[in-house]
Coordinates of C-alpha atoms in Angstrom, one line a residue:
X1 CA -9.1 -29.8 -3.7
X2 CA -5.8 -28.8 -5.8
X3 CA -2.8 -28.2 -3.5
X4 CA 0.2 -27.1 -5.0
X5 CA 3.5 -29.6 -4.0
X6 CA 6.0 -26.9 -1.4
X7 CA 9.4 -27.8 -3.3
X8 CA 12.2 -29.2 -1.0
X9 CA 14.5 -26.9 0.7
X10 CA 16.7 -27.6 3.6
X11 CA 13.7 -25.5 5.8
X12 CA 15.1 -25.9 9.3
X13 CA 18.6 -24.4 8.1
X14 CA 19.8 -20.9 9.9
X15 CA 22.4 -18.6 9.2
X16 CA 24.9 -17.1 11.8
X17 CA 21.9 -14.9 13.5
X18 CA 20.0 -18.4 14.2
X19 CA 16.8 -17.3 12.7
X20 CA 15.5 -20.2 9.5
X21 CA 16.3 -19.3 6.5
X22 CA 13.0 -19.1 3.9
X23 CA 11.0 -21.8 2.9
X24 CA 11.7 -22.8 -1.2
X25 CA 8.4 -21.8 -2.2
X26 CA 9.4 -21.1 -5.7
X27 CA 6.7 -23.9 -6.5
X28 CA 3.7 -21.5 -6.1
X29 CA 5.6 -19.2 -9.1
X30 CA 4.4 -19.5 -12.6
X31 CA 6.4 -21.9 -14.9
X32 CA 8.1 -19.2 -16.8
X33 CA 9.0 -17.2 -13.5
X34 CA 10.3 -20.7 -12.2
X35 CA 13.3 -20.7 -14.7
X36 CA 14.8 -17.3 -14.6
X37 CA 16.7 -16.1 -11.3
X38 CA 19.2 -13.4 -13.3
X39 CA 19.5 -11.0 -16.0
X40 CA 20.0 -13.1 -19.4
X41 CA 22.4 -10.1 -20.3
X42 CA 24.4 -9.6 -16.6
X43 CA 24.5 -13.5 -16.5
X44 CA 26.4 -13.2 -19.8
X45 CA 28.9 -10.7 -18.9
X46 CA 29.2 -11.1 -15.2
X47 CA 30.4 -8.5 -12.8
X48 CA 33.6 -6.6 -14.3
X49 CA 36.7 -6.2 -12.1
X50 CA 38.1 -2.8 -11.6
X51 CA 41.3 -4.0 -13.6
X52 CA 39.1 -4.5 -16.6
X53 CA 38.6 -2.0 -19.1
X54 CA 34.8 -2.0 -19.4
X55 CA 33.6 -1.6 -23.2
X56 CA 30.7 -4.0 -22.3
X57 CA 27.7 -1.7 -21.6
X58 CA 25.8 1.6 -23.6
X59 CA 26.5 3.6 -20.6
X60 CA 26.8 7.4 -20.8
X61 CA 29.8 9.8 -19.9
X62 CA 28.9 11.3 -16.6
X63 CA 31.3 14.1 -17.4
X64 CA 28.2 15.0 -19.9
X65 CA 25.2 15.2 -17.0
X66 CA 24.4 18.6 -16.4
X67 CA 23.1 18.5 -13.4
X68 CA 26.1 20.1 -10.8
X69 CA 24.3 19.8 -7.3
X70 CA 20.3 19.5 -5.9
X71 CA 19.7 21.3 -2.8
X72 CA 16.0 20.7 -1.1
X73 CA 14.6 22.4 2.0
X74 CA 12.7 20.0 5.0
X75 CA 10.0 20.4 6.9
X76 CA 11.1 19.6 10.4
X77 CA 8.6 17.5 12.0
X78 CA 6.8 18.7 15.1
X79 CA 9.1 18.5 18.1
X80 CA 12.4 17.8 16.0
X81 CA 15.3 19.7 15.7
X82 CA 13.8 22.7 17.2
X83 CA 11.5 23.2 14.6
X84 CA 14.2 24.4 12.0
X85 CA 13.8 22.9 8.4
X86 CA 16.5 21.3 7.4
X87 CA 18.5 21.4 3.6
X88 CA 20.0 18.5 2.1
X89 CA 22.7 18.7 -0.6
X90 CA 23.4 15.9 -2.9
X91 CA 26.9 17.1 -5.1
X92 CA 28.0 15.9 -8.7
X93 CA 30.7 13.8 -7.5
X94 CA 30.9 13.9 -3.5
X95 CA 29.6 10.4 -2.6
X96 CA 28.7 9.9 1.1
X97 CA 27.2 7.3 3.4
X98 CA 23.7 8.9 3.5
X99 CA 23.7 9.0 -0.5
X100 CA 25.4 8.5 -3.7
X101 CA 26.8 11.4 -5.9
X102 CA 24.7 12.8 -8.1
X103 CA 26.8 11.1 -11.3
X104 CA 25.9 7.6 -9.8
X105 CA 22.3 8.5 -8.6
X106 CA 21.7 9.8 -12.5
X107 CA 23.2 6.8 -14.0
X108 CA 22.0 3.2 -15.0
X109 CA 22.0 0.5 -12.1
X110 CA 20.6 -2.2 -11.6
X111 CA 17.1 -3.1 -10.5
X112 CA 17.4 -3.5 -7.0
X113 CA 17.6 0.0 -6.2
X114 CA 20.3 2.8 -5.2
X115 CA 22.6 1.1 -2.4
X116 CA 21.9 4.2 0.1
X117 CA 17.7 3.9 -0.5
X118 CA 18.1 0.1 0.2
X119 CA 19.9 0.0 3.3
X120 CA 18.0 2.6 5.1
X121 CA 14.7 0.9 4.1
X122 CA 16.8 -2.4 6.0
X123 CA 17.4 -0.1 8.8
X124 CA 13.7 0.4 8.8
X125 CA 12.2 -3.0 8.1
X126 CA 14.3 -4.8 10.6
X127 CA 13.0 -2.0 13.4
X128 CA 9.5 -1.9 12.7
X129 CA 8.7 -5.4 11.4
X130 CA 11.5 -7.5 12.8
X131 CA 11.1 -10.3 9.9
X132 CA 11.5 -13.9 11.6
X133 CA 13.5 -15.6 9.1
X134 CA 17.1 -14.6 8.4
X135 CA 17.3 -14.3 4.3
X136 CA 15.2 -11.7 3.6
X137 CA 15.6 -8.4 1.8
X138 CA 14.5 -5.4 0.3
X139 CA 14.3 -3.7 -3.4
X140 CA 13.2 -0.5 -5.1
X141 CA 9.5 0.0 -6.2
X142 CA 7.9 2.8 -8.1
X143 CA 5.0 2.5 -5.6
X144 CA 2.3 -0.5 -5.1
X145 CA 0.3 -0.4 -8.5
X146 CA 3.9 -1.0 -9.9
X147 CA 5.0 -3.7 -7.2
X148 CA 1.7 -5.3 -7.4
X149 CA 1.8 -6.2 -11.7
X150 CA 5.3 -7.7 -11.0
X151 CA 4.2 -9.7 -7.7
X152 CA 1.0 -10.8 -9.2
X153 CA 3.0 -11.8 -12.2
X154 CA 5.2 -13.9 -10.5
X155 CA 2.5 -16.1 -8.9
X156 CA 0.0 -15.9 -11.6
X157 CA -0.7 -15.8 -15.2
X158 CA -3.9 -16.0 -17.9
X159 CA -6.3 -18.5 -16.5
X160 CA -5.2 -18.8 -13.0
X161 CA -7.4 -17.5 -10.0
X162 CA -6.2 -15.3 -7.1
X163 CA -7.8 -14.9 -3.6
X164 CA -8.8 -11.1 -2.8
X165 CA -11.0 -9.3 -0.6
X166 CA -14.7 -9.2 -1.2
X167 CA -14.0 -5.5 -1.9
X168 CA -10.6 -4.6 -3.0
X169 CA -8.2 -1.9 -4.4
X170 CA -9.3 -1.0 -8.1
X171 CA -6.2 -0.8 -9.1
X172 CA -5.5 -4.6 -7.8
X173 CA -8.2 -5.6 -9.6
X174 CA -8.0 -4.0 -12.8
X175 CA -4.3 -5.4 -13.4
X176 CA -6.3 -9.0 -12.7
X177 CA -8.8 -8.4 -15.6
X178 CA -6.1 -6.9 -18.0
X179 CA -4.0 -9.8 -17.5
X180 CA -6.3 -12.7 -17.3
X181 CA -6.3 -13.7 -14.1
X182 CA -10.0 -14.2 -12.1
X183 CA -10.3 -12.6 -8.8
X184 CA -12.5 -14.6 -6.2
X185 CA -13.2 -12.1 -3.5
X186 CA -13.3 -13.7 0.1
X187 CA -16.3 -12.3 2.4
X188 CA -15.0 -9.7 4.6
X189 CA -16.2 -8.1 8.2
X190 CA -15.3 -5.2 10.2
X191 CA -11.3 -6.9 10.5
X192 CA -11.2 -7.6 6.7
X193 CA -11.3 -10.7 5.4
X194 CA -12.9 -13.2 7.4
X195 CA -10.6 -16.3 8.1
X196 CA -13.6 -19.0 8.2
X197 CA -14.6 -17.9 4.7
X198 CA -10.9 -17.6 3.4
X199 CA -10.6 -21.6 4.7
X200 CA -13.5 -22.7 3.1
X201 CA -12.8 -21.5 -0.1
X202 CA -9.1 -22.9 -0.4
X203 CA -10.5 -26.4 1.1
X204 CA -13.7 -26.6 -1.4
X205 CA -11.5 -25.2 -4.5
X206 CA -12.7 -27.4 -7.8
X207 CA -10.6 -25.2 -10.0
X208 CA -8.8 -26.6 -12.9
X209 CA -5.6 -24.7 -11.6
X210 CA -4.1 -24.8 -8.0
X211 CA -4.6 -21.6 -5.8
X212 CA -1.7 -19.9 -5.1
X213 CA -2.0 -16.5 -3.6
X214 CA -3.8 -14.3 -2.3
X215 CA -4.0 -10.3 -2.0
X216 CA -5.4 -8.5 1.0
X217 CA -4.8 -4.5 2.2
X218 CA -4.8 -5.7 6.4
X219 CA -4.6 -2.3 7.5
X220 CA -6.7 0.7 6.6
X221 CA -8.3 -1.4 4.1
X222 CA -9.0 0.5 0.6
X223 CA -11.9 1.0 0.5
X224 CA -13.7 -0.4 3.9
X225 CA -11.1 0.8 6.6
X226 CA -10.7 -2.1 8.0
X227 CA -7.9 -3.0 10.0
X228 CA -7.0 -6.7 11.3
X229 CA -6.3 -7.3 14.8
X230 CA -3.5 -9.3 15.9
X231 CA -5.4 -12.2 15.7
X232 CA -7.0 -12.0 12.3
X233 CA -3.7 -11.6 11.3
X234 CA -2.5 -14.5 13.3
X235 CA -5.6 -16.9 11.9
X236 CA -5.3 -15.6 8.4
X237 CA -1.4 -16.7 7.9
X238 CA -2.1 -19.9 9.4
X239 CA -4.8 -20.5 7.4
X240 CA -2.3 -19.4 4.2
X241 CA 0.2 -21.8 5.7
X242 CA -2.6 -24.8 5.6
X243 CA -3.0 -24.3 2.0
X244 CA 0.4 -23.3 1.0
X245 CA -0.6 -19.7 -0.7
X246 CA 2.1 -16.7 -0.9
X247 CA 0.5 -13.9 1.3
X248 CA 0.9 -10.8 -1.1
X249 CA 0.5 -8.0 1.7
X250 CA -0.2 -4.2 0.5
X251 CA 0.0 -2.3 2.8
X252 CA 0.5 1.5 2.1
X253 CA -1.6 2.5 5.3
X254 CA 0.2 0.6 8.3
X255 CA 1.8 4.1 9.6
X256 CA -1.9 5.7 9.2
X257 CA -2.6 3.6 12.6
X258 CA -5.0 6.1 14.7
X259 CA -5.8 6.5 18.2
X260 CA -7.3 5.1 19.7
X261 CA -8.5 2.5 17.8
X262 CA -4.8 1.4 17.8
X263 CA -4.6 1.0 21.1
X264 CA -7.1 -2.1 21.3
X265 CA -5.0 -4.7 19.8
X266 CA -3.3 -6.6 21.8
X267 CA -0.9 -5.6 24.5
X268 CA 1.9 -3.3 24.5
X269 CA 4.5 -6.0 24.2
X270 CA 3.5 -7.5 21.7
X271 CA 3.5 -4.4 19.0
X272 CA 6.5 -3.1 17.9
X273 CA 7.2 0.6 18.2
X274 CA 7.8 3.2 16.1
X275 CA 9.2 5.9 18.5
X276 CA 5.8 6.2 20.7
X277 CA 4.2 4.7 18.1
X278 CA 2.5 2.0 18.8
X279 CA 1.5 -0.3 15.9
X280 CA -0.4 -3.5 14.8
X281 CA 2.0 -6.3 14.0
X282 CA 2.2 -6.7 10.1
X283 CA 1.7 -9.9 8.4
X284 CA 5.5 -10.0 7.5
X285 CA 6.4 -9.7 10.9
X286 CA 4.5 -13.1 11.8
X287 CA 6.0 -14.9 8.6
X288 CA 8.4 -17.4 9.5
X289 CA 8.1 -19.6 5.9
X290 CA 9.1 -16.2 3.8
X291 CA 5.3 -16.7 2.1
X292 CA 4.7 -12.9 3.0
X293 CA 5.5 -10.6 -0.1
X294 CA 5.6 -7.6 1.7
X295 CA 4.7 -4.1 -0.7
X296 CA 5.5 -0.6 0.9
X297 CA 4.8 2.7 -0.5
X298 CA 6.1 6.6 0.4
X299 CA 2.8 7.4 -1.2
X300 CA 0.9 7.9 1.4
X301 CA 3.4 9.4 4.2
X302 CA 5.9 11.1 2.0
X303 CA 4.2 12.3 -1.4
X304 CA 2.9 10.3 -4.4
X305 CA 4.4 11.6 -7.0
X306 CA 8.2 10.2 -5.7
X307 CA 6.7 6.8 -7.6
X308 CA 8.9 5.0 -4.8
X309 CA 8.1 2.3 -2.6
X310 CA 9.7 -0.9 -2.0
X311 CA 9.1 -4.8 -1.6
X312 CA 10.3 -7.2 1.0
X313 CA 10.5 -10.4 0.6
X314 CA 12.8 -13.6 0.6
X315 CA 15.8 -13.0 -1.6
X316 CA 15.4 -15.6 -4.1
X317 CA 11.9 -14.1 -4.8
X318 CA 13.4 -10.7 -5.2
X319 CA 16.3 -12.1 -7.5
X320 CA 12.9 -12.5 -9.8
X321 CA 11.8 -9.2 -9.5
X322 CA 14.7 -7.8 -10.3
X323 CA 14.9 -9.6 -13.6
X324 CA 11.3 -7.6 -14.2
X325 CA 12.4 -4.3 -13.1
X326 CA 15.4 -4.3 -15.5
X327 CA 13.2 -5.7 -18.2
X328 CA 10.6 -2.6 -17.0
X329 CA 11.3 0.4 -15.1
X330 CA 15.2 -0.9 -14.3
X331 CA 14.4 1.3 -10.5
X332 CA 12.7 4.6 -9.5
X333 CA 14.4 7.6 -10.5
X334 CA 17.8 7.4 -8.6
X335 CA 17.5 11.2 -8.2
X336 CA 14.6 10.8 -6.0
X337 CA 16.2 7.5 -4.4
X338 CA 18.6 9.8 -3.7
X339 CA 17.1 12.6 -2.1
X340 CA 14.9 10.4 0.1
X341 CA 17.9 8.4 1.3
X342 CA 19.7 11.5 2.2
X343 CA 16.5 13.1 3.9
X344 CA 15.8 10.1 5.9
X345 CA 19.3 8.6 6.5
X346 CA 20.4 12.4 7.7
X347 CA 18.4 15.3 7.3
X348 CA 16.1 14.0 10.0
X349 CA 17.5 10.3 10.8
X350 CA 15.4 7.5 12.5
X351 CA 14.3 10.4 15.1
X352 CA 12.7 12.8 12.6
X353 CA 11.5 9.8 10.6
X354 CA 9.6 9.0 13.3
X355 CA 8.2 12.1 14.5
X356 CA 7.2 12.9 10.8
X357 CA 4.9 9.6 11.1
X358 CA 3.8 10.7 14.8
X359 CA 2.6 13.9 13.2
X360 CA 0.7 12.1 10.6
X361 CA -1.2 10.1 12.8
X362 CA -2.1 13.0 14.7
X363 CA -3.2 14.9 11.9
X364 CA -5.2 11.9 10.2
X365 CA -7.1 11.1 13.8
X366 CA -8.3 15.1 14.1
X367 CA -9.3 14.7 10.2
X368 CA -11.0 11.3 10.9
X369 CA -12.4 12.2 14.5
X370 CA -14.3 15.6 12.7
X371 CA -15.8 13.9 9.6
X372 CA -17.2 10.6 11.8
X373 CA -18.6 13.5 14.1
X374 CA -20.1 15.6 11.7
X375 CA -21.4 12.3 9.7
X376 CA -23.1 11.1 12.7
X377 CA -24.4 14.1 12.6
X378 CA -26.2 14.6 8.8
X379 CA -26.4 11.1 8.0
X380 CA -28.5 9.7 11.0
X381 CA -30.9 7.2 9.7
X382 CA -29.6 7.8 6.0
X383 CA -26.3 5.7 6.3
X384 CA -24.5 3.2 8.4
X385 CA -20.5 3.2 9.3
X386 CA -17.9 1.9 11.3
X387 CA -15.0 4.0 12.7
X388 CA -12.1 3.5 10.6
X389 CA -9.1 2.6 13.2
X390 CA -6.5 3.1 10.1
X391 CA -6.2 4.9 7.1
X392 CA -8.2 7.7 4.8
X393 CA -11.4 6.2 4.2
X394 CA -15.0 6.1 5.8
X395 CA -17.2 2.6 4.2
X396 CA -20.3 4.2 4.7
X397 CA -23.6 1.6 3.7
X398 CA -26.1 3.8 2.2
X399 CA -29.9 3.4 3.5
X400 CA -32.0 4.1 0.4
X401 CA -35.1 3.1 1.1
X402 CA -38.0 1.9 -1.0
X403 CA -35.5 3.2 -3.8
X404 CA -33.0 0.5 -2.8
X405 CA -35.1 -2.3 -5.0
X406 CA -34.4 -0.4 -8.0
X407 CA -31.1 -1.7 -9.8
X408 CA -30.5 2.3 -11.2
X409 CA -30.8 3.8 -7.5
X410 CA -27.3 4.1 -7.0
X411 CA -26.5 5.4 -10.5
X412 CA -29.5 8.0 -9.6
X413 CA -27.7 8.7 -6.2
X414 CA -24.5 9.8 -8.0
X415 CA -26.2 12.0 -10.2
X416 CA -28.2 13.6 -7.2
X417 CA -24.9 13.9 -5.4
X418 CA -23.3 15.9 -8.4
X419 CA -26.5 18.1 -8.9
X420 CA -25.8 18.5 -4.8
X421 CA -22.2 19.1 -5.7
X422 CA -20.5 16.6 -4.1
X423 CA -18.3 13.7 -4.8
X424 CA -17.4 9.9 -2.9
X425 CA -16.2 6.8 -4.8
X426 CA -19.3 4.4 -5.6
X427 CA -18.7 0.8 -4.6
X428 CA -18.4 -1.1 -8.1
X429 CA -15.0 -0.6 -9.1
X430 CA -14.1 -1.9 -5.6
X431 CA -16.4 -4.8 -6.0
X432 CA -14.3 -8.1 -6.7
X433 CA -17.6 -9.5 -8.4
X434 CA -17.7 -6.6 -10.5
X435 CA -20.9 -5.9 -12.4
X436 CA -22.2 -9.3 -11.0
X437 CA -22.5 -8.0 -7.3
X438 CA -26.3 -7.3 -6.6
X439 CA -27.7 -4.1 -6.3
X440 CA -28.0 -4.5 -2.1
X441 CA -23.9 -4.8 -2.2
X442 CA -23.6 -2.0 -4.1
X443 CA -25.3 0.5 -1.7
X444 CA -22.0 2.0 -0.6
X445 CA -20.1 5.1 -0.5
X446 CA -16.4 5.5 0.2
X447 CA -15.5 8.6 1.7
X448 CA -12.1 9.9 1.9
X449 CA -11.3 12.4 4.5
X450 CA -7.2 13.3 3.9
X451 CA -7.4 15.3 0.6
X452 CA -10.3 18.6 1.0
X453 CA -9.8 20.7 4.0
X454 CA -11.9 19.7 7.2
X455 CA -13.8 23.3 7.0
X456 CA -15.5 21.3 4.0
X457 CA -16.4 18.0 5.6
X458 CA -19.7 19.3 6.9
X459 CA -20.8 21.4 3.3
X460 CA -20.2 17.9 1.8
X461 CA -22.0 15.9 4.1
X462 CA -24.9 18.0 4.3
X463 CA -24.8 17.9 0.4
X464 CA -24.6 14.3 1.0
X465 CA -27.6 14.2 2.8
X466 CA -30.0 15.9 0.8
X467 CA -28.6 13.6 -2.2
X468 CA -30.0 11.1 -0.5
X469 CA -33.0 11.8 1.0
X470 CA -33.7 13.2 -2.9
X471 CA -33.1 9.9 -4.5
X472 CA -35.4 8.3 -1.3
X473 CA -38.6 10.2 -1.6
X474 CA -38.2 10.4 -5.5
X475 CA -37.8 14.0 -6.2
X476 CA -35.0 15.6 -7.7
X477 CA -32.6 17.6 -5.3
X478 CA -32.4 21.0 -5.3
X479 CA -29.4 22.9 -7.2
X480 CA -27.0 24.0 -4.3
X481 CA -27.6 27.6 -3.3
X482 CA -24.3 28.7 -2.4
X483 CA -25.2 28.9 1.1
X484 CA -23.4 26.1 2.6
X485 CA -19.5 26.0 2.6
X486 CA -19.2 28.6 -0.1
X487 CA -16.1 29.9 1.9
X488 CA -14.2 28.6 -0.1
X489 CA -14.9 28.2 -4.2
X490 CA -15.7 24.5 -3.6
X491 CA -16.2 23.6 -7.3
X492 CA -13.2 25.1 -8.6
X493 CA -10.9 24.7 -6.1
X494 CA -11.9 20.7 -4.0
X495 CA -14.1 19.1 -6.6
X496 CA -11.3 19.8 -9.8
X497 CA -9.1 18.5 -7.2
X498 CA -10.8 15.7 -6.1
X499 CA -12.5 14.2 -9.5
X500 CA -9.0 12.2 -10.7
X501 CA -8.6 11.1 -7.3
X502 CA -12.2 9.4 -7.4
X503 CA -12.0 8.5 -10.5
X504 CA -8.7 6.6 -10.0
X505 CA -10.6 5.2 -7.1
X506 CA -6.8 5.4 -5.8
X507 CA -5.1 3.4 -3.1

């Protein structure tokens, strides 16, 4: 087996909170990330002193932005404040401790991220996750298909391999392929990926290159829904610890926990809370080497078209991904840094923070509760699924019969389903083997039950349905009547809707 050598570092140093300090595992970077740890052009001129007159940088007049004050109205969350929405108001040139002025939100910075975004997302990290080493940090994303090209760029390059999930996030994989880099998908079960199989691999690797990371979705998993328990999670870092591989850990689900399937891991002491929210333990919050590259996203609890998210990691690593923001994106829009620093640091504060996420896990477990009902329901003896305990997605293994031999079955089956007029993600672009997974493993439907309204899950399943049972007995199905769930004008209104969504395959 290849190991890759863990460079020295004084690892049992602490700072003043007596926590260790990160383990030097700039080693597992690629050589060209190895050398870099500043802006070529900051390292240059420094950091300018207010008693210089600063000629250095092609920086416009403020006095020129247009833009004299951005007012925004908030939802109050259930149970907060009332119920009155609130407005936040971010000025041209008032500057307060919730949020820069808009001059310096609408000017260059640097790529960290706007100073009030950061420190609230610090605030946050250290309440929720509670990292176990002291020199950790945060910085600015434009979501986790952004963070994930820069982290996987760090630790790999053209030729190398990285450890995935048997099925994985498109969007994951797809950056892989563009770049170079093979995927070997690790065999997965109803917690994700499956420890035993994740150790045999690293311990059996022939591979002309050393592993050096690996990239899993623990919670909610896109597309299967799984969710780790405590001690998958547990087994899995230990198992990354053996082999010295950076944990790259995406997870844009971990506040879509649902009852009750949250309440079976582990005991109440040993989750951290959100409010009354009581979660799973992340994989950063068990690091103690700072080998977890932690990746966040609003996407999927605030909106995702903010493009902002954030990474946590050890600061050295960041110190690199700052170089490839600035050589990139250079941060998220500081206007939209700034309102959500203002709406969360203010507007509603920690307190209507987390009743916003409360209310999202309520709404997500009626949504999830309804379609596994009515799916249990239509699909008896047609597919097979677990409950999801995280998440927006039902893995649901499609029963084809005597048709399942045939290798065009499941392209058949999405056809049917159109003619039926309905639409789920089919499992190949998920598929970390990609067109070489056999035509068994590709007998899977994800379903995802956040975007249409839940008045439409049973039209869709029963669409679903005779699909299936079409492509089973060999006929053709018959062209919807308008009968079913014709309350709404389905094809106009949730299919348009739905059809870039599927096709993104998004996560």
């Amino acid at each position: 087996m290849h190991h890759t050598a863990m460079a020295p570092n004084a690892t049992d140093s602490t700072d003043s909170s007596g926590l260790p300090l990160a383990k030097d595992l700039s080693s597992l970077f690629v050589p060209s990330m190895r050398k870099h740890a500043k802006s070529p052009f900051k390292a240059v001129m420094g950091n300018p002193t207010m008693a210089m007159i600063n000629m250095a940088g092609g920086v416009p007049n403020p006095s020129m932005f247009p833009l004299m004050q951005v007012q925004a109205r908030v939802r109050a969350p259930s149970g907060y404040s009332d119920g009155q929405d609130g407005v936040l108001v971010l000025d041209k040139t008032q500057h307060s401790s919730s949020a820069e002025s808009l001059d310096e939100l609408l000017q260059y910075n640097d790529g960290r991220g706007m100073g009030s975004y950061c420190r609230f997302l610090r605030k946050h990290t250290q309440l929720v996750h509670r990292p176990q080493y002291a020199d950790w940090d945060v910085i600015a994303s434009c979501g986790s298909t952004d963070a994930i090209g820069k982290v996987f760029s760090l630790f790999c390059e053209a030729g190398d391999t990285i450890l995935v999930e048997q099925w994985s996030f498109p969007g994951a994989l797809s950056n892989l392929a563009t770049t170079g880099v093979k995927a070997v998908g690790v065999a997965m079960d109803s917690e994700g990926m499956q420890p035993e199989a994740l150790d045999s691999i690293c311990t059996n690797w022939t591979g002309s290159r050393p592993l050096r990371a690996m990239y899993i979705v623990p919670t909610g998993q896109n597309p299967t829904g799984a969710t780790m328990s405590l001690a998958r999670r547990t087994a899995i870092y230990a198992i990354a610890q053996k082999h010295n591989l950076a944990i790259i850990e995406d997870d844009p689900y971990y506040f879509l926990q649902l009852e009750p399937a949250a309440a079976e891991h582990g005991s109440a002491d040993e989750r951290p809370q959100l409010g009354k929210q009581e979660l799973v333990p992340s994989l950063l919050s068990l690091d103690v080497d700072g080998r977890v590259v932690r990746l966040d996203s609003f996407s999927k609890i605030l909106a995702p078209n903010l493009r902002c998210g954030w990474i946590t990691a050890a600061g050295y690593l960041l110190d690199r991904l700052q170089i490839l923001n600035e050589s990139s994106i250079l941060q998220p829009s500081g206007l939209t840094q700034g309102v959500l620093a203002k709406m969360l640091s203010e507007t509603w504060g920690l307190e209507g923070w987390n009743a916003h996420l409360r209310d999202l896990r309520v709404a997500y477990t009626q949504r999830r509760n309804h379609f596994v009902q009515l799916a249990r329901k239509h699909l008896c003896g047609l597919a097979e699924f677990a409950v999801p305990a995280a998440g927006m997605f039902v893995w649901m293994k499609i029963d084809l019969g005597a048709a399942a031999a045939d290798p065009s079955a499941m392209p058949r089956l999405m056809d049917s389903m159109k003619k039926c007029g309905v639409m789920m993600a089919p499992s190949m672009p998920f598929s970390s083997a990609g067109t070489a997974g056999t035509a068994e493993s590709a007998h899977y439907l994800r379903a995802a039950y956040a975007l249409v309204d839940s008045d439409m899950f049973e039209p869709a399943l029963v669409r679903l349905a005779q699909a299936i049972t079409a492509i089973r007995s060999g006929g053709a199905p018959e062209a919807d009547s308008g009968a079913i769930g014709k309350s709404r004008n389905l094809e106009s209104t949730e299919l348009s809707a739905a059809a870039p969504v599927a096709a993104n395959a998004s996560g």
